[in-house]
CSV table of C-alpha atoms in Angstrom, one decimal:
chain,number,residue,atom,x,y,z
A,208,UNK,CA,86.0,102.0,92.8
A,209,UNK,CA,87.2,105.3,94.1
A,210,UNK,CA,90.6,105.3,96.3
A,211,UNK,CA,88.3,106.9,99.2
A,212,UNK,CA,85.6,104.5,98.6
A,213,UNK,CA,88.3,101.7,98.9
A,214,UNK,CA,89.5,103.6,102.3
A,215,UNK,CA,86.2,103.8,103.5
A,216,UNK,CA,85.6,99.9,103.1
A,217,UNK,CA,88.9,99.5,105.2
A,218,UNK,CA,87.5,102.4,108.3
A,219,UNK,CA,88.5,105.1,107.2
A,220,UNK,CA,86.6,108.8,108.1
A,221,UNK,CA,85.6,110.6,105.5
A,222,UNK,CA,88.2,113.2,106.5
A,223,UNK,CA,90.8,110.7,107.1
A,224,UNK,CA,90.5,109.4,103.3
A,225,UNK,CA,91.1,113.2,102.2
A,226,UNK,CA,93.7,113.5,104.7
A,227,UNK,CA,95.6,110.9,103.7
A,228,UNK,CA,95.4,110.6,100.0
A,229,UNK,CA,96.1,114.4,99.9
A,230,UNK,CA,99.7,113.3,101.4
A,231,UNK,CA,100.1,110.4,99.1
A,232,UNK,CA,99.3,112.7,96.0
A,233,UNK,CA,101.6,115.8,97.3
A,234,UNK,CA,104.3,113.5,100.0
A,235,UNK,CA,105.2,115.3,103.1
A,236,UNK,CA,102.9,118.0,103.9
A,237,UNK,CA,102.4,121.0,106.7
A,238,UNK,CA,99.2,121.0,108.1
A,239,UNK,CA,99.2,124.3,106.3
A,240,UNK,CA,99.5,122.4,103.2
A,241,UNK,CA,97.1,119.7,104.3
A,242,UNK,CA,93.9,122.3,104.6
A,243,UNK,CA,94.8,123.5,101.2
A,244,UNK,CA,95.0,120.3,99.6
A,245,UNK,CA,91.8,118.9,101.3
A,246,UNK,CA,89.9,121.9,102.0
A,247,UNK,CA,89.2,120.9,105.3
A,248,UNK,CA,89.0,123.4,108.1
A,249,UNK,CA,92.1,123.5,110.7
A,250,UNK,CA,91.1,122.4,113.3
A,251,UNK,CA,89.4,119.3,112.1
A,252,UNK,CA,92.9,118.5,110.5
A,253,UNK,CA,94.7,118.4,113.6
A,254,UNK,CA,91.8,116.2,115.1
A,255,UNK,CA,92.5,113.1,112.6
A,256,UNK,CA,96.2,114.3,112.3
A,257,UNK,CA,96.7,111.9,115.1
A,258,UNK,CA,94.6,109.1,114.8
A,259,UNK,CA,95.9,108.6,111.4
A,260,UNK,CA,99.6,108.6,113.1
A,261,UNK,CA,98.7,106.4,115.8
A,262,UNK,CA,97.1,104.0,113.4
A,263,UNK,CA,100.5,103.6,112.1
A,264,UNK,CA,99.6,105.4,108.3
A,265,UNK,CA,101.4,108.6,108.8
A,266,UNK,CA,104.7,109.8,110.8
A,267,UNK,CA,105.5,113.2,111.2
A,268,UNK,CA,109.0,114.6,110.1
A,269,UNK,CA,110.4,117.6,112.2
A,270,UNK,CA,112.7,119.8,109.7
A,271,UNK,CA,114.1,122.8,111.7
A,272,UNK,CA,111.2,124.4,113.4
A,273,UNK,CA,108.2,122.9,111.1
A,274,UNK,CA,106.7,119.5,111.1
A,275,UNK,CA,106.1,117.6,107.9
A,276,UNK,CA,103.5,114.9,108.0
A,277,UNK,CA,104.3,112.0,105.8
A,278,UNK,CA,102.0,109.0,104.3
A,279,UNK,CA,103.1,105.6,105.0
A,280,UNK,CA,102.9,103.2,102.0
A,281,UNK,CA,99.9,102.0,101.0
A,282,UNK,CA,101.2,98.6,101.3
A,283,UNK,CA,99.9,98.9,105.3
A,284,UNK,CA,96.7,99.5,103.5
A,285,UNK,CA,96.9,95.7,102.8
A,286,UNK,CA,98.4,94.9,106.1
A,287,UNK,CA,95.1,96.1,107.4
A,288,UNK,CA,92.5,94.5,105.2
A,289,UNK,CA,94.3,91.0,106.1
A,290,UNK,CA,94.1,91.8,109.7
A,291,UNK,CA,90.7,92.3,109.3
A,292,UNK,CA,89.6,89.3,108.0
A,293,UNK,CA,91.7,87.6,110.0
A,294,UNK,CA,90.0,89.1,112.9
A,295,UNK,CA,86.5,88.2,111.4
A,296,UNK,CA,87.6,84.6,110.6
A,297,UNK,CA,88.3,84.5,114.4
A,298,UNK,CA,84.8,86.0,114.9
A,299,UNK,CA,82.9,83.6,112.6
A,300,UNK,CA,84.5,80.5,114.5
A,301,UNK,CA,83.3,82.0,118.0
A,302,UNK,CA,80.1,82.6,117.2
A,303,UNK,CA,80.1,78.7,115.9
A,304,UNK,CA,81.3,77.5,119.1
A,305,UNK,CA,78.7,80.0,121.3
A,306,UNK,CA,76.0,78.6,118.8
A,307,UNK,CA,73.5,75.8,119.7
A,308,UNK,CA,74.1,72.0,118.1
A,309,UNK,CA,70.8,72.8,115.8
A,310,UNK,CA,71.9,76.3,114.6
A,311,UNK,CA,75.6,75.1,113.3
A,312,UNK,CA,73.7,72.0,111.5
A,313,UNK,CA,74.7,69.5,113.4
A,314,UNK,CA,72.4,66.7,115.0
């Protein structure tokens, strides 16, 4: 399976998954550096930029004047994926308490 197949499966954009495997593959990147590395116009950079950071998967460095946006580890990757079916497991056991007797198999 590809790595933004994988990402995909976990929520990520399309242009999230370039985004940030182009910052694991180089580390700590301008934006300038991002739209190289992804091809990705500008402006649609700076429009996943921060859902990425707020999503916890990316920090920005500030080195003088210029910011550097860095990739968290991929380890929160995992962090994630257990939340998620954690969250589902939750899900599963309320729709079996919302369901009728006859629907959960019980008499």
């Amino acid at each position: 399976m590809e790595n933004d197949d994988i990402l995909a499966k976990l929520g990520f954009s399309k242009e999230e998954s370039k985004i940030y495997l182009a910052l694991i593959s180089f580390g700590s990147s301008r934006i300038s550096d991002v739209v190289r590395h992804t091809s990705l116009h500008r402006p649609i950079v700076y429009k996943f930029i921060p859902k990425l950071e707020a999503a916890g998967f990316i920090s920005v460095v500030i080195r003088g004047k210029q910011k550097y946006y860095h990739p968290e580890s991929p380890s929160k990757l995992q962090y994630l994926a257990e939340m998620r079916i954690s969250e589902y497991g939750r899900m599963v056991e309320e729709l079996k308490k919302s369901t009728i007797p006859e629907a959960s198999g019980q008499s």
